[in-house]
Amino acid sequence: MPRIASLLLTLALATTSLAQQQADPWWKHAVIYEIYPRSFQDSTGDGIGDINGITSRLDYLKDLGIDAIWITPMYPSPGVDYGYDISDYTAIDPEYGTMTDFDHLVAEAKKRNIRVIMDYVINHTSDQHPWFKESRSSRTNPKRNWYIWHDGKTLDTPPNNWQSWFGHSAWTLDAKTKQYYYHYFYTQQPDLNWRNPEVHTAMEDVLRFWMKHGVSGFRIDAASRLFEDPNLHDDPYLPGTNAYGDRNIEHKYTDNSPEVHNVLKEVRSVVDKFPGDPVLITEADEPNIQELTKLYGDNNNEVQLPMDFQIADVNKLSATEFRRLFNEVDRNTAHGQPQFFFSNHDQRRQWDRYGDGVHNDRIAKLMATLLLTTRGTPQMYYGEELGMRTTDPARIEDVHDPIGKLGWPKEKGRDGERTPMQWTASTGAGFTSSTKSWLPIPSSAATYNLQQEKQDPDSIFNTYRRLIDLRKSEPALRDGTYQAINEEDPNVFAYLRKSNNSTILIALNMSAEPRTITLNINGNDTHPSTIKPLYSSPTYETKTTSLNHLTLAPFGVLVATVK
């Protein structure tokens, strides 16, 4: 009878967990994978990745355990900012394929239970967009007020000292109309005027267009930059100069306006009218947890997944700092779902920011464990599962990214984190059949590539695959709460994930020395818990072990069930 009762209890708990999973929106349990389309897979042999190339790799993504792909912009664009300068929001750039190709991608992804998320570039357009061409044609054009235009202090002096994120003044003089237009980013990326209701209407129509083409949500680019001070106050100067030779500045009057939240509510209200629990992800490089929390909205009516740049940009292995930040976001007052990542198309790959040059592979596995075992929605960047590294251009002549040309050599641009996916050790890395890809294949592809790593059970790739599988199969990792333990330890970041009667321990040694720790999980030293490893790096004994003296190797990782 006791055995039958135990089986019934197990069945009841499993049924409860399944019901909870079915009730939750899909994005709460998803693993999201960012694809930079120029660099993922070339299907035509021109050295540039494309939509059909992505489609051809969907089985790989399904096997890895990916639930959704966020694709950076594929819209028509002059390519100044490689797609983030958009000249048509409701079309596909011929360089990447056709709308038919896109629809086929969405359909094939759906067959594999993979959702497609588009990049919604909401702050600015290309200067080649028809809207801006009309706007700059005359001061009286009906679309003049779709952008930010102002007289200069003089014809040769901008309205104020605001700076572009990419260097120098954020104002450019239009020779024809003798006024300045504002651009937070490149000169060729004029900012839309979000105080104009017509802009709201036009950009909401963009959302509806892509939702009708089957996308499952949007990553909203540069959301915090939508509004500027209408009184044009100068920004405060800070000490020093930047890589472009400008005085450092605090973007006090061009960032984080409260009006942003009204726009996010509007965007949410548009996508919520479509079925399937569409998701909004926000580029949210907010300065603290209070500002990040605001992005969830008053009643979770803004963004479901604000990207947490504070955690992404710790940029050092610090158990103390990671513990503080993970605790903060887990306890956010909106009770919103955290969203974590460590690399993307604008950031140097985590290998380079967190590696020590000696234990990089082991640190890559530690970072994978941190990403995939915490309570939140993880977001990966293509190739991170292979240990791809940042490979900067060697010469200014080889730089594609304009900020690399402007800021060289202090600023080498973002080419280094956008190099082609390393599928094989062949000349084109399995990315292209062309003798020349749009960015060079890194020499590291000879060692770090999918073909070789699949064969090595201890590879970075197989670490990701194992951890993603555990995240999906273990209720505590999928649905469980998060609880930091041993909170005074400066070297080991340890935490528990708990769900019903299941508890999993994660311990991460963030130091270059072996660490022996005692973990008092139950608050009862007389009956210490034991653990059974589920994953470890380096390989840990698989037998049940006491927590009284747990030894972790330098940058060692342990994921284990607690008995």
XYZ file of C-alpha atoms in Angstrom:
563
model
C 0.000 0.000 0.000
C 2.733 2.574 0.822
C 4.247 1.979 -2.636
C 0.854 2.516 -4.315
C 0.326 5.704 -2.311
C 3.753 6.930 -3.353
C 3.024 6.211 -7.021
C -0.310 8.023 -6.790
C 1.388 11.029 -5.206
C 4.029 11.086 -7.959
C 1.299 10.880 -10.620
C -0.649 13.683 -8.971
C 2.409 15.926 -8.840
C 3.248 15.182 -12.477
C -0.337 15.971 -13.475
C -0.202 19.247 -11.541
C 3.091 20.182 -13.211
C 1.708 19.375 -16.680
C -1.426 21.439 -16.001
C 0.773 24.346 -14.879
C 2.871 24.093 -18.044
C -0.240 24.109 -20.214
C -1.634 27.134 -18.362
C 1.565 29.156 -18.685
C 2.281 31.211 -21.827
C 4.819 29.482 -24.075
C 7.491 32.161 -23.616
C 7.736 31.471 -19.896
C 9.420 28.121 -20.584
C 11.068 28.902 -23.926
C 14.733 28.928 -24.850
C 15.166 31.790 -27.335
C 17.958 31.843 -29.925
C 19.088 35.048 -31.635
C 20.068 34.732 -35.292
C 22.064 37.358 -37.151
C 20.835 36.402 -40.630
C 23.892 37.554 -42.609
C 26.016 35.117 -40.626
C 23.937 32.017 -39.924
C 23.699 30.080 -43.212
C 24.227 31.040 -46.859
C 22.044 29.030 -49.243
C 22.959 30.804 -52.506
C 26.771 30.834 -52.452
C 27.103 34.619 -52.358
C 28.821 34.638 -48.959
C 25.835 36.205 -47.179
C 23.406 34.322 -44.966
C 19.736 34.309 -45.938
C 16.229 33.160 -45.018
C 16.390 29.819 -46.826
C 19.650 29.173 -45.030
C 17.882 29.608 -41.689
C 15.107 27.263 -42.834
C 17.670 24.613 -43.761
C 19.001 24.660 -40.181
C 15.694 24.355 -38.333
C 16.269 20.679 -37.591
C 19.544 21.619 -35.910
C 17.728 24.167 -33.744
C 15.010 21.678 -32.850
C 17.601 19.075 -31.881
C 19.389 21.638 -29.707
C 16.120 22.332 -27.904
C 15.340 25.833 -29.178
C 11.724 27.027 -28.835
C 11.888 30.400 -30.605
C 14.251 32.294 -32.891
C 14.657 36.057 -32.809
C 15.953 37.204 -36.191
C 17.636 40.603 -36.429
C 16.295 42.868 -39.207
C 15.777 41.407 -42.678
C 13.845 44.386 -44.035
C 14.996 46.411 -47.067
C 17.870 48.616 -45.956
C 20.784 50.578 -47.405
C 22.890 48.577 -44.950
C 24.595 51.450 -43.149
C 23.799 49.760 -39.823
C 23.338 46.298 -41.372
C 19.555 46.250 -41.282
C 18.850 48.612 -38.402
C 18.427 51.427 -40.919
C 15.119 50.356 -42.463
C 13.744 51.745 -45.712
C 10.591 49.552 -45.773
C 9.062 47.953 -42.677
C 6.728 45.599 -44.541
C 9.012 43.803 -46.993
C 12.026 41.491 -47.120
C 15.397 42.698 -48.365
C 16.180 40.825 -51.625
C 19.633 40.124 -50.195
C 17.918 37.718 -47.777
C 15.187 36.348 -50.021
C 11.502 36.993 -50.620
C 8.304 37.211 -48.614
C 7.495 33.737 -49.911
C 10.766 32.515 -48.414
C 9.833 34.137 -45.119
C 6.370 32.571 -45.059
C 7.968 29.202 -45.779
C 10.392 29.707 -42.879
C 7.529 30.465 -40.479
C 5.563 27.427 -41.689
C 8.520 25.053 -41.393
C 9.422 26.437 -37.971
C 5.846 25.898 -36.810
C 6.049 22.224 -37.834
C 8.954 21.908 -35.406
C 7.254 23.918 -32.624
C 9.709 26.768 -33.141
C 8.306 30.288 -33.099
C 9.670 33.250 -35.066
C 10.251 36.637 -33.413
C 10.946 39.721 -35.526
C 13.036 42.780 -34.692
C 10.822 45.875 -34.320
C 13.045 48.916 -34.928
C 10.818 51.524 -33.398
C 13.080 54.507 -32.711
C 14.283 55.464 -36.192
C 14.143 54.704 -39.909
C 16.675 54.917 -42.703
C 17.134 58.318 -44.313
C 16.136 56.451 -47.501
C 12.696 55.547 -46.139
C 9.917 57.226 -48.176
C 8.619 58.814 -44.970
C 11.884 60.649 -44.384
C 12.345 61.561 -48.036
C 8.987 63.318 -47.854
C 9.794 64.830 -44.479
C 12.996 66.454 -45.665
C 11.534 67.653 -48.988
C 10.177 70.881 -47.481
C 9.296 72.463 -44.149
C 5.613 72.301 -45.061
C 5.446 68.652 -46.171
C 2.705 66.694 -44.314
C 5.346 64.275 -43.020
C 7.698 66.983 -41.764
C 6.505 66.369 -38.207
C 7.076 62.585 -38.465
C 10.710 63.294 -37.518
C 12.530 65.662 -35.139
C 13.405 68.921 -36.891
C 14.760 72.114 -35.277
C 16.515 75.318 -36.221
C 20.131 75.490 -35.152
C 21.487 78.078 -32.771
C 22.994 79.405 -35.979
C 23.086 77.827 -39.422
C 26.448 76.292 -38.512
C 25.639 75.392 -34.904
C 23.286 72.547 -33.857
C 20.324 73.190 -31.549
C 22.195 71.798 -28.513
C 25.027 69.479 -27.396
C 23.228 66.140 -27.744
C 25.507 63.373 -29.019
C 24.918 60.346 -31.181
C 25.513 56.975 -29.516
C 27.824 56.313 -32.450
C 29.902 59.468 -32.086
C 29.753 63.257 -32.641
C 26.673 65.446 -32.798
C 23.203 63.907 -32.842
C 22.091 66.680 -35.222
C 22.638 66.868 -38.988
C 21.927 69.960 -41.069
C 19.696 69.480 -44.100
C 21.135 71.800 -46.726
C 17.848 72.213 -48.598
C 15.522 73.199 -45.750
C 18.197 74.775 -43.501
C 17.067 72.858 -40.411
C 18.684 70.124 -38.337
C 17.234 66.656 -37.890
C 17.909 64.523 -34.815
C 19.431 61.033 -34.863
C 20.351 59.139 -31.694
C 22.387 56.737 -33.843
C 23.983 57.209 -37.282
C 23.362 60.273 -39.424
C 21.497 57.957 -41.820
C 19.076 56.901 -39.016
C 16.751 59.850 -38.309
C 14.572 59.479 -35.202
C 10.834 59.186 -35.579
C 8.698 61.731 -33.719
C 6.688 59.622 -31.260
C 4.729 62.678 -30.142
C 2.972 62.564 -33.526
C -0.162 60.331 -33.494
C 0.315 59.532 -37.191
C 3.616 57.817 -36.357
C 1.810 55.665 -33.790
C -0.760 54.584 -36.367
C 1.832 53.771 -39.038
C 4.028 51.758 -36.682
C 1.070 49.846 -35.259
C 0.204 48.814 -38.820
C 3.730 47.358 -39.088
C 2.996 45.122 -36.094
C -0.281 43.916 -37.605
C 1.397 43.164 -40.937
C 3.933 40.774 -39.428
C 1.509 39.206 -36.977
C -0.667 38.292 -39.981
C 2.423 36.632 -41.489
C 2.604 34.323 -38.494
C 5.256 35.800 -36.231
C 4.964 35.142 -32.506
C 6.207 38.458 -31.200
C 8.803 41.181 -31.449
C 12.078 42.253 -29.931
C 11.761 46.038 -29.596
C 14.961 47.854 -30.482
C 16.206 50.925 -28.557
C 12.882 51.412 -26.791
C 14.249 53.747 -24.126
C 15.333 56.292 -26.775
C 11.885 57.119 -28.209
C 11.496 60.572 -26.658
C 13.707 63.621 -26.252
C 13.287 66.724 -24.126
C 11.099 69.115 -26.182
C 12.839 72.066 -24.504
C 16.212 70.907 -25.872
C 18.170 71.259 -22.626
C 21.875 70.490 -23.013
C 22.991 67.135 -21.604
C 25.468 67.287 -18.703
C 29.101 66.641 -19.570
C 31.091 63.938 -17.754
C 34.868 63.669 -17.276
C 37.008 62.331 -20.112
C 36.475 61.584 -23.775
C 35.081 58.598 -25.679
C 36.576 56.471 -28.464
C 35.385 58.995 -31.056
C 37.184 61.943 -29.414
C 33.976 63.518 -28.018
C 33.582 64.735 -24.457
C 31.727 62.112 -22.426
C 28.111 62.996 -21.821
C 25.176 61.840 -19.719
C 22.182 61.158 -21.974
C 19.893 62.798 -19.446
C 17.443 64.405 -21.852
C 17.334 61.772 -24.602
C 16.821 58.534 -22.701
C 14.287 56.825 -20.409
C 11.443 59.317 -20.728
C 8.294 58.207 -18.840
C 6.388 58.588 -22.130
C 8.059 55.384 -23.365
C 5.693 53.343 -21.200
C 2.615 54.674 -23.013
C 4.062 53.470 -26.321
C 4.872 50.040 -24.883
C 1.302 49.713 -23.624
C 0.040 50.546 -27.110
C 2.322 47.976 -28.731
C 1.174 45.347 -26.227
C -2.486 46.149 -26.883
C -1.960 45.616 -30.635
C -0.218 42.234 -30.405
C -2.545 40.989 -27.648
C -5.396 41.033 -30.160
C -3.729 38.121 -31.963
C -3.887 34.504 -30.748
C -1.002 32.411 -29.474
C 0.306 34.515 -26.556
C 2.587 36.774 -28.646
C 5.608 38.031 -26.732
C 7.396 41.367 -26.515
C 11.114 41.458 -25.697
C 12.678 44.826 -25.018
C 16.219 46.012 -25.451
C 16.304 47.415 -21.934
C 19.746 48.583 -20.880
C 18.228 50.093 -17.759
C 20.473 51.488 -15.006
C 18.865 49.603 -12.084
C 16.199 47.071 -11.140
C 13.639 49.802 -10.438
C 13.777 51.088 -14.014
C 13.811 47.554 -15.431
C 10.741 46.625 -13.379
C 8.775 49.545 -14.830
C 8.978 47.906 -18.265
C 6.598 45.147 -17.152
C 3.895 47.792 -16.794
C 1.348 48.665 -14.133
C -0.393 45.322 -14.387
C 2.002 43.372 -16.621
C 0.546 45.327 -19.549
C 3.798 46.359 -21.246
C 6.669 43.976 -21.990
C 6.740 40.354 -20.863
C 10.518 39.953 -21.252
C 12.734 43.005 -20.740
C 16.322 42.012 -21.564
C 18.439 42.316 -18.418
C 21.593 44.160 -19.450
C 22.740 44.587 -15.850
C 23.348 40.850 -15.570
C 24.668 40.561 -19.140
C 27.210 43.311 -18.507
C 28.721 42.245 -15.193
C 31.720 41.385 -17.403
C 33.611 39.620 -14.635
C 33.103 36.388 -12.750
C 31.856 37.705 -9.428
C 29.722 35.432 -7.258
C 28.826 38.422 -5.077
C 27.683 40.616 -7.962
C 25.765 37.895 -9.810
C 24.042 36.857 -6.561
C 22.956 40.439 -5.857
C 21.575 40.993 -9.361
C 19.819 37.635 -9.672
C 18.229 38.174 -6.260
C 17.037 41.626 -7.284
C 15.402 40.605 -10.538
C 13.856 37.473 -9.037
C 12.154 39.670 -6.426
C 11.057 42.393 -8.844
C 7.945 44.105 -7.523
C 6.007 43.530 -10.773
C 6.486 39.757 -10.326
C 7.558 39.738 -13.962
C 9.412 36.926 -15.705
C 13.178 37.601 -15.815
C 14.941 37.377 -19.169
C 18.655 36.611 -19.294
C 21.396 36.636 -21.939
C 25.154 37.127 -22.074
C 25.907 37.844 -25.751
C 24.211 39.461 -28.726
C 25.009 41.213 -32.005
C 26.080 44.420 -30.211
C 28.252 42.854 -27.500
C 31.558 41.085 -27.560
C 30.980 37.385 -27.110
C 30.965 36.131 -23.542
C 34.028 33.943 -24.184
C 36.089 37.143 -24.351
C 34.352 39.112 -21.603
C 34.337 36.347 -18.987
C 37.196 34.058 -20.041
C 40.602 34.234 -18.378
C 42.613 32.959 -21.358
C 43.435 29.687 -19.596
C 40.139 28.113 -18.542
C 37.942 29.562 -21.278
C 36.177 26.327 -22.195
C 35.395 25.583 -18.567
C 34.162 29.168 -18.066
C 31.983 28.829 -21.185
C 30.303 25.830 -19.551
C 29.888 27.766 -16.308
C 28.193 30.629 -18.149
C 25.944 28.162 -19.982
C 24.899 26.701 -16.635
C 24.208 30.136 -15.192
C 22.068 31.047 -18.200
C 20.082 27.819 -18.395
C 19.419 26.920 -14.756
C 18.141 30.177 -13.271
C 14.463 31.170 -13.027
C 13.750 33.141 -16.158
C 13.637 32.941 -19.942
C 17.134 32.376 -21.383
C 18.249 33.892 -24.665
C 21.223 32.537 -26.577
C 23.208 34.115 -29.408
C 24.034 31.971 -32.433
C 27.319 30.136 -32.016
C 27.577 30.655 -28.280
C 26.767 26.959 -27.931
C 29.997 26.266 -29.829
C 32.202 28.606 -27.821
C 32.550 31.077 -30.712
C 34.826 33.964 -29.825
C 34.973 37.592 -30.877
C 37.258 37.930 -33.906
C 37.979 41.601 -34.581
C 39.254 42.896 -37.936
C 43.027 43.148 -38.029
C 43.096 46.343 -40.111
C 40.838 49.349 -40.468
C 40.583 48.462 -44.184
C 38.773 45.262 -43.210
C 36.143 46.945 -40.988
C 32.499 46.862 -42.090
C 30.801 48.444 -39.069
C 30.904 52.268 -39.380
C 31.617 52.818 -35.689
C 34.760 50.717 -36.140
C 35.880 52.970 -38.963
C 35.122 56.101 -36.947
C 36.626 54.968 -33.648
C 39.598 52.853 -34.809
C 41.689 51.619 -33.074
C 40.009 52.224 -29.683
C 36.661 51.134 -31.121
C 36.948 48.261 -33.601
C 33.210 48.003 -34.217
C 30.908 45.002 -33.915
C 32.175 42.840 -36.774
C 33.994 40.615 -34.302
C 30.817 39.254 -32.740
C 29.034 38.841 -36.088
C 31.338 36.404 -37.879
C 29.829 33.399 -39.736
C 28.476 30.396 -37.875
C 31.078 27.649 -37.530
C 29.344 24.481 -38.706
C 32.417 22.572 -39.907
C 36.207 22.892 -40.133
C 36.058 23.306 -43.920
C 37.172 26.435 -45.785
C 33.739 28.050 -45.665
C 32.987 26.586 -42.206
C 29.861 24.978 -43.672
C 28.383 28.478 -43.776
C 28.989 29.168 -47.452
C 30.241 27.530 -50.629
C 31.735 30.859 -51.702
C 35.474 31.382 -51.542
C 34.789 34.599 -49.622
C 32.137 35.249 -46.978
C 30.915 38.745 -46.075
C 33.050 38.576 -42.915
C 36.088 36.269 -42.741
C 35.760 32.810 -41.195
C 37.674 32.922 -37.876
C 40.667 30.621 -37.536
C 39.041 29.230 -34.381
C 36.523 27.456 -36.643
C 39.105 24.743 -37.164
C 38.608 23.677 -33.541
C 35.275 25.105 -32.441
C 32.684 23.865 -34.896
C 29.511 21.826 -34.697
C 30.811 18.838 -36.651
C 33.666 18.206 -34.218
C 31.905 19.202 -31.020
C 28.970 16.862 -31.637
C 31.409 13.958 -31.385
C 32.875 15.080 -28.049
C 30.556 14.354 -25.084
C 32.426 16.960 -23.013
C 32.252 19.758 -25.607
C 30.673 23.158 -25.077
C 27.969 22.193 -27.570
C 27.024 19.035 -25.683
C 27.023 21.011 -22.446
C 24.363 23.334 -23.877
C 22.346 20.447 -25.249
C 22.488 18.601 -21.918
C 21.508 21.680 -19.902
C 18.626 22.574 -22.228
C 17.368 19.002 -21.953
C 17.548 19.183 -18.144
C 15.713 22.502 -18.195
C 12.852 20.891 -20.070
C 12.758 17.557 -18.232
C 13.321 18.580 -14.612
C 10.234 20.266 -13.055
C 12.368 22.252 -10.615
C 14.410 23.785 -13.437
C 11.373 24.378 -15.611
C 8.846 25.703 -13.092
C 10.663 26.002 -9.789
C 11.381 28.911 -7.512
C 14.856 30.383 -7.123
C 16.637 30.671 -3.772
C 20.231 31.792 -3.274
C 22.142 29.950 -0.535
C 25.528 30.457 1.173
C 25.056 34.140 0.474
C 28.269 35.259 2.172
C 30.514 33.130 -0.064
C 32.608 35.465 -2.267
C 33.696 32.724 -4.671
C 30.841 30.246 -5.158
C 27.426 31.306 -6.421
C 25.031 28.613 -5.216
C 21.263 28.480 -5.472
C 18.317 26.104 -5.336
C 15.460 25.560 -7.746
C 12.414 24.048 -6.028
C 9.164 22.658 -7.426
C 6.733 20.590 -5.325
C 8.910 17.848 -3.793
C 11.801 18.345 -6.236
C 14.908 20.369 -5.355
C 17.930 20.971 -7.556
C 21.172 22.542 -6.401
C 23.363 24.618 -8.700
C 26.863 25.546 -7.502
C 29.224 27.653 -9.615
C 32.827 28.217 -8.585
C 33.654 31.640 -10.049
C 37.303 31.519 -9.032
C 40.505 30.013 -10.427
C 41.116 28.013 -7.235
C 39.453 24.791 -6.024
C 36.822 25.537 -3.389
C 35.500 23.215 -0.684
C 32.177 24.341 0.734
C 29.514 23.122 3.123
C 25.943 23.704 1.992
C 23.364 23.686 4.765
C 20.219 23.493 2.655
C 17.610 22.457 5.232
C 18.861 24.484 8.151
C 19.523 21.244 10.044
C 23.158 20.279 10.496
C 22.319 16.977 12.208
C 20.653 15.557 9.112
C 22.655 16.887 6.153
C 21.219 16.479 2.685
C 22.825 14.394 -0.025
C 22.978 15.070 -3.730
C 23.108 13.142 -6.974
C 24.771 14.965 -9.884
C 22.790 15.651 -13.057
C 25.554 17.640 -14.773
C 29.009 18.731 -13.744
C 32.091 20.347 -15.222
C 34.633 18.944 -14.938
C 32.962 15.555 -14.620
C 31.896 14.853 -11.059
C 31.321 11.473 -9.477
C 27.810 10.265 -10.297
C 27.257 8.610 -6.929
C 25.244 10.225 -4.136
C 27.402 12.670 -2.165
C 27.081 14.489 1.163
C 26.907 18.272 1.167
C 29.125 18.548 4.255
C 32.277 18.952 2.167
C 31.627 19.622 -1.482
C 34.714 20.364 -3.570
C 34.495 22.306 -6.820
C 37.385 22.540 -9.278
C 38.528 25.947 -10.577
C 35.519 27.368 -12.448
C 33.765 24.094 -11.658
C 30.039 23.559 -11.983
C 27.623 21.192 -10.291
C 23.920 20.680 -11.028
C 22.437 18.022 -8.743
C 19.212 16.713 -7.286
C 18.959 17.066 -3.516
C 17.818 14.117 -1.455
